Short mmCIF file of C-alpha atoms in Angstrom, two decimals:
data_model
loop_
_atom_site.label_atom_id
_atom_site.label_comp_id
_atom_site.label_asym_id
_atom_site.label_seq_id
_atom_site.Cartn_x
_atom_site.Cartn_y
_atom_site.Cartn_z
CA MET A 1 11.38 13.65 -0.49
CA ASN A 2 11.32 17.16 -1.92
CA LEU A 3 14.28 19.31 -2.89
CA VAL A 4 14.36 21.28 0.27
CA GLN A 5 14.14 18.07 2.39
CA PHE A 6 16.96 16.54 0.27
CA ALA A 7 19.41 19.40 0.92
CA PRO A 8 20.13 18.55 4.61
CA PHE A 9 20.71 14.90 3.67
CA LEU A 10 23.46 16.06 1.20
CA ARG A 11 25.05 18.06 4.05
CA ILE A 12 25.05 14.89 6.26
CA LEU A 13 26.97 13.12 3.49
CA ALA A 14 29.40 15.90 3.12
CA VAL A 15 30.71 15.68 6.63
CA ARG A 16 31.68 11.97 6.00
CA HIS A 17 34.16 13.08 3.41
CA SER A 18 37.18 15.39 3.21
CA GLY A 19 39.00 17.54 0.72
CA ASN A 20 37.34 18.78 -2.44
CA GLY A 21 34.55 16.19 -2.32
CA VAL A 22 33.02 17.86 0.73
CA LYS A 23 33.15 21.27 -1.02
CA ARG A 24 31.42 19.86 -4.30
CA ILE A 25 28.65 18.25 -2.24
CA ARG A 26 28.08 21.35 0.04
CA VAL A 27 27.85 23.37 -3.20
CA SER A 28 25.46 20.89 -4.67
CA ALA A 29 23.36 21.15 -1.60
CA ASN A 30 23.26 25.00 -1.35
CA ARG A 31 22.39 25.15 -5.06
CA THR A 32 19.50 22.67 -4.50
CA VAL A 33 18.20 24.81 -1.73
CA GLY A 34 18.49 28.02 -3.83
CA HIS A 35 16.72 26.37 -6.70
CA ALA A 36 14.07 25.11 -4.55
CA ARG A 37 13.43 28.69 -3.36
CA VAL A 38 13.13 29.77 -7.06
CA TYR A 39 10.52 27.04 -7.88
CA VAL A 40 8.50 28.06 -4.71
CA PHE A 41 8.55 31.73 -5.75
CA VAL A 42 7.81 30.83 -9.50
CA SER A 43 4.84 28.79 -8.32
CA THR A 44 3.47 31.38 -6.08
CA TRP A 45 3.88 34.19 -8.74
CA PHE A 46 2.00 31.89 -11.12
CA VAL A 47 -0.87 31.50 -8.77
CA VAL A 48 -1.06 35.15 -8.20
CA CYS A 49 -1.17 35.93 -11.75
CA ALA A 50 -3.66 33.17 -12.53
CA VAL A 51 -6.04 34.49 -10.00
CA PHE A 52 -5.81 37.92 -11.61
CA HIS A 53 -6.35 36.55 -15.11
CA MET A 54 -9.44 34.73 -14.09
CA TYR A 55 -10.75 37.78 -12.13
CA PHE A 56 -10.03 40.11 -15.09
CA GLU A 57 -11.80 37.90 -17.64
CA ARG A 58 -14.75 36.90 -15.67
CA ALA A 59 -15.48 40.11 -13.71
CA VAL A 60 -13.70 43.01 -15.06
CA PHE A 61 -13.92 42.63 -18.96
CA SER A 62 -15.72 39.64 -19.64
CA ASN A 63 -16.16 38.33 -23.19
CA ASP A 64 -18.40 35.41 -22.37
CA LEU A 65 -21.07 36.89 -24.90
CA TRP A 66 -18.96 35.94 -27.74
CA TRP A 67 -18.00 32.34 -26.40
CA LEU A 68 -21.71 31.66 -25.77
CA GLN A 69 -22.25 31.82 -29.59
CA TYR A 70 -21.09 28.14 -29.89
CA TYR A 71 -24.15 26.96 -27.84
CA VAL A 72 -26.75 29.33 -29.34
CA VAL A 73 -28.33 26.99 -32.20
CA ASN A 74 -29.95 23.67 -31.81
CA TYR A 75 -31.81 21.06 -33.81
CA LYS A 76 -35.32 22.49 -33.06
CA PHE A 77 -35.79 23.18 -36.86
CA GLY A 78 -33.50 20.70 -38.37
CA PHE A 79 -30.00 19.36 -38.40
CA VAL A 80 -27.36 22.35 -38.48
CA ARG A 81 -23.64 22.69 -37.72
CA ARG A 82 -22.78 23.31 -34.13
CA GLY A 83 -26.33 22.49 -32.90
CA LEU A 84 -25.31 19.83 -30.21
CA GLY A 85 -24.30 22.44 -27.82
CA GLY A 86 -27.84 24.18 -27.97
CA GLU A 87 -29.45 20.84 -27.65
CA LEU A 88 -27.67 20.28 -24.27
CA ILE A 89 -29.16 23.54 -23.12
CA ARG A 90 -32.54 22.59 -24.38
CA ILE A 91 -32.62 19.69 -21.83
CA PHE A 92 -33.11 22.31 -19.15
CA PRO A 93 -36.37 24.45 -18.76
CA ASP A 94 -36.44 27.80 -20.79
CA ALA A 95 -36.19 29.71 -17.48
CA ASP A 96 -32.79 28.23 -16.86
CA TYR A 97 -31.32 28.90 -20.39
CA PHE A 98 -28.54 31.32 -19.34
CA THR A 99 -27.60 29.09 -16.30
CA ALA A 100 -27.25 26.10 -18.47
CA ALA A 101 -25.28 28.06 -21.11
CA TYR A 102 -22.98 29.48 -18.67
CA ALA A 103 -22.37 26.03 -16.95
CA ILE A 104 -21.38 24.57 -20.33
CA LEU A 105 -19.05 27.29 -20.70
CA TRP A 106 -17.51 26.91 -17.37
CA ALA A 107 -17.38 23.17 -17.66
CA SER A 108 -15.23 23.49 -20.91
CA ILE A 109 -12.87 25.54 -18.59
CA GLY A 110 -12.87 23.29 -15.66
CA VAL A 111 -12.15 20.03 -17.61
CA TRP A 112 -9.23 21.50 -19.45
CA LEU A 113 -7.58 22.87 -16.21
CA ILE A 114 -8.15 19.61 -14.61
CA ALA A 115 -6.36 17.83 -17.59
CA LEU A 116 -3.55 20.24 -17.43
CA ALA A 117 -3.36 19.54 -13.56
CA MET A 118 -3.17 15.88 -14.41
CA LEU A 119 -0.39 16.47 -16.84
CA THR A 120 1.70 18.32 -14.28
CA TRP A 121 1.16 15.80 -11.59
CA LEU A 122 2.35 13.26 -14.10
CA LEU A 123 5.63 15.08 -14.72
CA VAL A 124 6.60 15.41 -11.09
CA SER A 125 5.45 11.95 -9.88
CA THR A 126 6.82 9.54 -12.68
CA GLY A 127 10.26 8.23 -12.25
CA ILE A 128 13.03 9.63 -10.38
CA ARG A 129 12.38 13.03 -9.23
CA SER A 130 14.48 15.82 -10.77
CA GLU A 131 14.63 19.54 -11.07
CA ARG A 132 13.97 19.31 -14.91
CA ARG A 133 10.58 17.64 -14.11
CA ILE A 134 9.90 20.47 -11.77
CA MET A 135 10.71 23.13 -14.34
CA LEU A 136 8.74 21.50 -17.16
CA ALA A 137 5.72 21.04 -14.80
CA LEU A 138 5.88 24.72 -14.08
CA VAL A 139 6.33 25.59 -17.75
CA VAL A 140 3.13 23.90 -18.96
CA PRO A 141 0.63 26.17 -17.24
CA VAL A 142 2.12 29.23 -19.27
CA LEU A 143 2.19 27.70 -22.80
CA PRO A 144 -0.11 29.45 -25.12
CA PHE A 145 -2.64 26.65 -25.10
CA SER A 146 -2.68 26.26 -21.40
CA PHE A 147 -4.14 28.37 -18.61
CA THR A 148 -4.71 31.75 -20.37
CA TYR A 149 -6.18 29.95 -23.37
CA ALA A 150 -8.89 28.63 -21.04
CA ALA A 151 -9.39 31.94 -19.29
CA TYR A 152 -9.59 34.06 -22.32
CA ASN A 153 -10.60 31.81 -25.18
CA PRO A 154 -13.07 29.00 -23.90
CA HIS A 155 -13.92 27.63 -27.31
CA PRO A 156 -15.71 24.19 -27.35
CA GLU A 157 -12.34 22.89 -28.41
CA LEU A 158 -11.23 22.72 -24.84
CA PHE A 159 -13.38 19.59 -24.60
CA GLY A 160 -11.16 18.27 -27.67
CA MET A 161 -8.03 19.35 -26.03
CA THR A 162 -8.98 17.38 -23.01
CA ALA A 163 -9.85 14.29 -24.91
CA LEU A 164 -6.47 14.37 -26.81
CA LEU A 165 -4.70 14.73 -23.56
CA ALA A 166 -6.54 11.91 -21.94
CA PHE A 167 -6.02 9.84 -24.92
CA SER A 168 -2.25 10.45 -25.20
CA ILE A 169 -1.87 9.70 -21.47
CA SER A 170 -3.87 6.41 -21.86
CA LEU A 171 -1.41 5.40 -24.64
CA THR A 172 1.42 5.52 -22.33
CA LYS A 173 -0.30 3.27 -19.90
CA VAL A 174 -1.86 0.55 -21.97
CA ARG A 175 0.55 -2.28 -23.04
CA THR A 176 -1.65 -4.58 -25.35
CA ALA A 177 -2.93 -4.04 -28.73
CA ARG A 178 -6.48 -4.80 -27.73
CA PHE A 179 -6.64 -2.04 -25.10
CA ARG A 180 -4.98 0.54 -27.44
CA MET A 181 -7.69 -0.23 -30.11
CA ILE A 182 -10.45 0.21 -27.46
CA VAL A 183 -8.79 3.42 -26.20
CA SER A 184 -8.59 4.64 -29.81
CA ALA A 185 -12.17 3.88 -30.55
CA LEU A 186 -13.35 5.67 -27.45
CA TYR A 187 -11.27 8.71 -28.31
CA GLY A 188 -12.60 8.74 -32.07
CA ILE A 189 -16.24 8.48 -30.90
CA ALA A 190 -15.57 11.38 -28.47
CA ILE A 191 -14.24 13.53 -31.21
CA ALA A 192 -16.99 12.58 -33.52
CA VAL A 193 -19.59 13.76 -31.03
CA LEU A 194 -17.68 16.98 -30.37
CA ALA A 195 -17.70 17.74 -34.03
CA LEU A 196 -21.52 18.36 -33.64
CA ILE A 197 -20.40 21.26 -31.42
CA HIS A 198 -17.77 22.70 -33.61
CA GLU A 199 -16.80 21.15 -36.93
CA ALA A 200 -13.10 22.07 -36.61
CA ILE A 201 -12.54 19.87 -33.74
CA PRO A 202 -11.53 16.66 -35.62
CA LEU A 203 -9.25 18.46 -37.98
CA GLU A 204 -7.46 20.40 -35.14
CA PHE A 205 -6.45 17.15 -33.34
CA ALA A 206 -6.03 14.60 -35.87
CA LEU A 207 -2.24 15.37 -35.94
CA GLY A 208 -2.05 15.11 -32.06
CA ALA A 209 -3.74 11.75 -32.27
CA ILE A 210 -1.51 10.46 -34.97
CA LEU A 211 1.75 11.65 -33.28
CA ALA A 212 0.57 10.10 -29.90
CA ILE A 213 -0.14 6.78 -31.60
CA THR A 214 3.18 6.86 -33.47
CA VAL A 215 5.44 7.94 -30.82
CA LEU A 216 3.87 6.64 -27.45
CA SER A 217 2.96 3.40 -28.74
CA LYS A 218 6.41 2.07 -29.03
CA ASP A 219 6.04 -1.54 -29.21
CA ALA A 220 2.94 -1.50 -31.63
CA THR A 221 3.41 -2.80 -35.08
CA PRO A 222 2.81 -0.56 -38.04
CA ALA A 223 -0.27 -2.31 -38.96
CA ALA A 224 -1.69 -1.96 -35.32
CA GLN A 225 -0.76 1.87 -35.53
CA ARG A 226 -2.55 2.23 -38.84
CA SER A 227 -5.72 0.45 -37.25
CA CYS A 228 -5.62 2.80 -34.21
CA ALA A 229 -5.24 5.74 -36.48
CA VAL A 230 -8.25 4.81 -38.31
CA LEU A 231 -10.40 4.21 -35.16
CA ALA A 232 -9.13 7.55 -33.60
CA VAL A 233 -9.33 9.91 -36.65
CA GLY A 234 -11.96 8.28 -38.95
CA PRO A 235 -14.99 8.86 -36.89
CA GLY A 236 -14.24 12.57 -36.58
CA ILE A 237 -13.72 13.04 -40.38
CA VAL A 238 -17.00 11.16 -41.01
CA SER A 239 -18.71 13.39 -38.63
CA VAL A 240 -17.32 16.51 -40.29
CA LEU A 241 -18.43 15.21 -43.70
CA LEU A 242 -21.88 14.65 -42.41
CA VAL A 243 -22.09 18.08 -41.03
CA ALA A 244 -21.01 19.40 -44.21
CA VAL A 245 -23.32 17.41 -46.45
CA LEU A 246 -26.42 17.26 -44.14
CA GLY A 247 -26.40 20.54 -42.37
CA HIS A 248 -29.11 22.98 -43.29
CA ARG A 249 -28.18 26.47 -44.40
CA ASP A 250 -31.52 28.06 -44.72
CA LEU A 251 -32.93 28.24 -41.27
CA ALA A 252 -31.44 31.60 -40.03
CA ALA A 253 -34.80 33.25 -39.32
CA GLN A 254 -36.13 30.03 -37.50
CA LEU A 255 -32.90 29.80 -35.47
CA CYS A 256 -33.28 33.39 -34.49
CA SER A 257 -36.74 32.91 -33.30
CA GLN A 258 -35.72 30.36 -30.54
CA VAL A 259 -32.92 32.68 -29.08
CA PRO A 260 -34.14 33.94 -25.79
CA HIS A 261 -34.01 37.62 -24.72
CA GLY A 262 -31.74 38.60 -21.82
CA MET A 263 -29.32 41.46 -21.02
CA VAL A 264 -25.70 40.26 -21.20
CA GLU A 265 -22.39 42.18 -20.55
CA ASN A 266 -20.80 43.50 -23.80
CA PRO A 267 -17.47 45.36 -23.13
CA TRP A 268 -16.74 45.69 -26.87
CA GLY A 269 -19.84 47.87 -27.29
CA VAL A 270 -18.03 50.66 -25.43
CA SER A 271 -14.49 49.92 -25.97
CA THR A 272 -13.92 51.73 -29.26
CA THR A 273 -11.13 53.82 -27.67
CA PRO A 274 -8.67 53.18 -24.87
CA GLN A 275 -10.34 55.57 -22.57
CA GLU A 276 -13.74 54.09 -23.04
CA GLY A 277 -12.24 50.51 -22.23
CA LEU A 278 -10.59 52.00 -19.10
CA ASP A 279 -13.87 53.65 -18.05
CA TYR A 280 -15.87 50.39 -18.55
CA MET A 281 -13.26 48.49 -16.54
CA LEU A 282 -13.39 50.97 -13.69
CA GLY A 283 -17.24 50.80 -13.57
CA ARG A 284 -17.70 54.32 -14.84
CA ILE A 285 -19.92 53.37 -17.69
CA GLU A 286 -21.89 50.17 -18.38
CA SER A 287 -22.26 48.24 -21.61
CA ARG A 288 -25.04 45.51 -22.00
CA VAL A 289 -26.60 44.12 -25.07
CA ASP A 290 -29.84 41.93 -25.52
CA TYR A 291 -28.62 38.39 -26.17
CA HIS A 292 -31.24 37.71 -28.68
CA ASP A 293 -30.42 40.84 -30.89
CA PHE A 294 -26.55 40.27 -30.69
CA MET A 295 -26.94 36.54 -31.81
CA CYS A 296 -29.32 37.22 -34.38
CA HIS A 297 -27.31 40.13 -35.78
CA ARG A 298 -23.63 38.75 -35.47
CA VAL A 299 -23.93 35.08 -35.20
CA ILE A 300 -26.90 33.42 -36.75
CA PRO A 301 -26.38 34.69 -40.25
CA ILE A 302 -23.07 32.77 -40.61
CA PHE A 303 -25.20 29.54 -40.53
CA ASN A 304 -26.50 30.33 -43.91
CA GLY A 305 -23.06 30.32 -45.32
CA ASP A 306 -21.27 27.35 -47.08
CA MET A 307 -17.70 26.48 -47.75
CA THR A 308 -17.22 28.69 -50.75
CA GLY A 309 -18.48 31.64 -48.64
CA ALA A 310 -15.97 30.76 -45.92
CA VAL A 311 -13.04 30.69 -48.33
CA ARG A 312 -14.16 33.93 -49.82
CA MET A 313 -14.26 35.68 -46.41
CA VAL A 314 -10.80 34.47 -45.62
CA ALA A 315 -9.59 35.96 -49.03
CA GLN A 316 -11.45 39.19 -48.25
CA LEU A 317 -9.43 39.68 -44.96
CA GLY A 318 -6.33 40.52 -46.79
CA PHE A 319 -2.83 39.31 -47.14
CA PHE A 320 -1.03 41.28 -44.16
CA PRO A 321 -3.60 40.59 -41.38
CA LEU A 322 -3.35 36.94 -42.43
CA ILE A 323 0.47 36.63 -42.53
CA GLY A 324 0.67 38.57 -39.36
CA ALA A 325 -1.40 35.99 -37.62
CA PHE A 326 0.43 33.14 -39.41
CA ILE A 327 3.77 34.50 -38.18
CA LEU A 328 2.54 35.07 -34.61
CA GLY A 329 1.24 31.48 -34.49
CA LEU A 330 4.43 30.01 -35.95
CA LEU A 331 6.31 32.03 -33.33
CA PHE A 332 4.14 30.42 -30.53
CA PHE A 333 4.81 26.99 -32.10
CA VAL A 334 8.51 27.49 -32.18
CA GLY A 335 8.65 28.96 -28.66
CA THR A 336 6.63 26.10 -27.31
CA THR A 337 8.99 23.61 -28.83
CA TRP A 338 11.98 25.46 -27.61
CA MET A 339 10.73 25.69 -24.09
CA ILE A 340 10.12 21.95 -23.89
CA ARG A 341 13.36 21.09 -25.32
CA TYR A 342 15.33 23.44 -23.12
CA PHE A 343 13.84 22.78 -19.83
CA SER A 344 13.26 19.07 -20.34
CA GLY A 345 16.79 18.54 -21.77
CA VAL A 346 15.36 16.22 -24.50
CA PRO A 347 16.51 17.20 -27.87
CA VAL A 348 13.87 17.51 -30.59
CA GLN A 349 15.82 15.01 -32.64
CA VAL A 350 14.80 12.36 -29.89
CA PHE A 351 11.14 13.21 -30.61
CA LEU A 352 11.65 13.28 -34.24
CA SER A 353 13.56 9.98 -34.54
CA GLU A 354 10.33 8.23 -33.29
CA LEU A 355 8.72 9.23 -36.50
CA ARG A 356 11.53 8.06 -38.70
CA GLY A 357 10.46 5.60 -41.21
CA ASN A 358 6.64 6.43 -40.37
CA LEU A 359 5.89 9.76 -41.73
CA VAL A 360 2.84 8.90 -43.94
CA LEU A 361 0.32 9.20 -41.22
CA PRO A 362 1.58 12.28 -39.69
CA ALA A 363 1.79 13.79 -43.23
CA LEU A 364 -1.87 12.92 -43.93
CA ALA A 365 -2.85 14.40 -40.52
CA THR A 366 -1.07 17.56 -41.18
CA ALA A 367 -3.01 17.83 -44.62
CA LEU A 368 -6.23 17.95 -42.68
CA LEU A 369 -5.13 21.32 -41.23
CA VAL A 370 -5.37 22.88 -44.53
CA PRO A 371 -9.17 23.19 -44.65
CA LEU A 372 -8.83 25.14 -41.41
CA PHE A 373 -6.52 27.82 -42.83
CA MET A 374 -8.67 27.88 -45.90
CA THR A 375 -12.16 28.53 -44.35
CA ALA A 376 -11.41 30.56 -41.13
CA VAL A 377 -9.33 33.51 -40.40
CA ASP A 378 -8.05 32.43 -36.99
CA TRP A 379 -4.61 31.41 -38.19
CA THR A 380 -2.72 32.11 -34.98
CA ARG A 381 -5.38 29.82 -33.27
CA TRP A 382 -4.68 26.98 -35.59
CA TRP A 383 -1.04 27.22 -34.82
CA VAL A 384 -1.64 27.21 -31.14
CA MET A 385 -3.61 23.96 -31.65
CA VAL A 386 -0.66 22.61 -33.81
CA ALA A 387 1.63 23.57 -30.94
CA LEU A 388 -0.67 21.55 -28.56
CA ASP A 389 -0.69 18.41 -30.85
CA VAL A 390 3.20 18.39 -30.78
CA ALA A 391 3.68 19.54 -27.16
CA ILE A 392 1.49 16.93 -25.46
CA VAL A 393 3.27 14.01 -27.27
CA TYR A 394 6.72 15.66 -26.81
CA ILE A 395 6.29 16.11 -23.05
CA LEU A 396 4.87 12.68 -22.52
CA ARG A 397 7.76 11.35 -24.49
CA ALA A 398 10.20 13.37 -22.39
CA ILE A 399 8.88 12.04 -19.14
CA ASP A 400 10.53 8.72 -19.60
CA SER A 401 13.82 10.04 -21.12
CA GLU A 402 17.17 9.95 -19.39
CA GLU A 403 17.89 13.53 -20.12
CA ILE A 404 14.96 14.87 -18.00
CA SER A 405 16.80 13.40 -14.93
CA GLN A 406 20.03 15.35 -15.51
CA PRO A 407 20.51 18.31 -13.15
CA PRO A 408 20.02 21.75 -14.84
CA SER A 409 22.78 24.49 -14.90
CA ARG A 410 22.46 27.75 -13.03
CA ARG A 411 21.73 29.36 -16.40
CA ASN A 412 18.74 26.88 -17.10
CA VAL A 413 17.33 27.78 -13.76
CA LEU A 414 17.76 31.55 -14.35
CA VAL A 415 16.25 31.29 -17.99
CA PHE A 416 13.31 29.30 -16.50
CA ALA A 417 12.63 31.77 -13.81
CA CYS A 418 12.61 34.67 -16.36
CA VAL A 419 10.38 32.90 -18.79
CA VAL A 420 7.82 31.72 -16.36
CA ILE A 421 7.66 35.03 -14.73
CA ALA A 422 6.99 36.78 -17.91
CA LEU A 423 4.61 34.30 -19.41
CA ALA A 424 2.58 34.14 -16.32
CA VAL A 425 1.94 37.86 -16.79
CA ILE A 426 1.41 37.91 -20.52
CA PRO A 427 -1.90 36.34 -21.44
CA THR A 428 -0.62 34.57 -24.62
CA GLY A 429 -3.73 32.52 -24.89
CA ALA A 430 -5.83 35.55 -25.59
CA ALA A 431 -3.90 36.35 -28.82
CA ASN A 432 -5.01 33.21 -30.72
CA ASN A 433 -7.71 35.21 -32.75
CA ILE A 434 -5.46 38.11 -33.87
CA GLY A 435 -6.21 37.29 -37.66
CA GLY A 436 -10.01 37.64 -36.98
#
């Protein structure tokens, strides 16, 4: 029974009472109907904005050229980092190269959107229905790592984000130590494989996996949690080390030779001024670049670099761009945590209490984030991933809490409507690379 259907039932109850009780119930019924209209409007608004964002990024100002770089190299001339994506494309005939490349790109977007849909469905279908569940379910798609992240920044890590969410949900469903170990092992293997597409993936989601094991496996013993942590995080770390040690760094010329030619949209080629960018979006001018030339000039050379060179590149960017990216990412993290707390009604202390007395594993997982900040300039992006790590576990913890079943105040609903309407328009997911 939804909120609109529930309101007439409240009115029927009201006529069986008298005095102030009738007034209170009628007020509750009217408020429920009014809130339901807010949720319907907000949902409709989000769908409209989502269609606009997807159309803009895919058809008006497509940046797919930049995201295809993660699938441009393969193992034809030896083992190199990020080569697995290219190997997947090599399965298909050379004539179908671009079809296969775009299919993988769209697959990363699709699986993450399906995972988000699963999370929102869990929110509204688990336990006693409440308005706070509906609010939180509608907030999830507008968080910085949600829909607009998939639309504007389809990194390969979308596969890792999906794996982390599936792993976290699985931990809420299994009840025996044996199945927890199996789920942890499967997740660890998946992340280890994804490290061959992008070596940052195991480091990005180690914290999320550890928090999920610690918070969502409530009846597990500390020894069982440590075992699950090793199975979930260990394979990915080993994979990263293998990539660092065994990956060739002297194959740029050979890698370039296997990149196919083909004209691809490149909006940034003519968007040096706002007027040029507007002209491109309106179709007044065109901007296309040869895929081979772009990758060989802008992307392939980075595969000759090592960790020392990466650290040097970060240092050369300068203090102010990095601190600006850091602060923006921190604001995303704080804002995400605040929204979950405010709309679910579950205090942060409830979430943190689950970690009390077991901070060693989360601390070690947090330490794994340090290499990301040292070797890449995408500091806002790393904070967005930290927000994801915490938010997934926080939301799944809130689903079964008593607080989420409490009715929201009128102010809660007003703030909810304003926040979601604003964030549905603003593509926060597009800002994750501001430091780069």
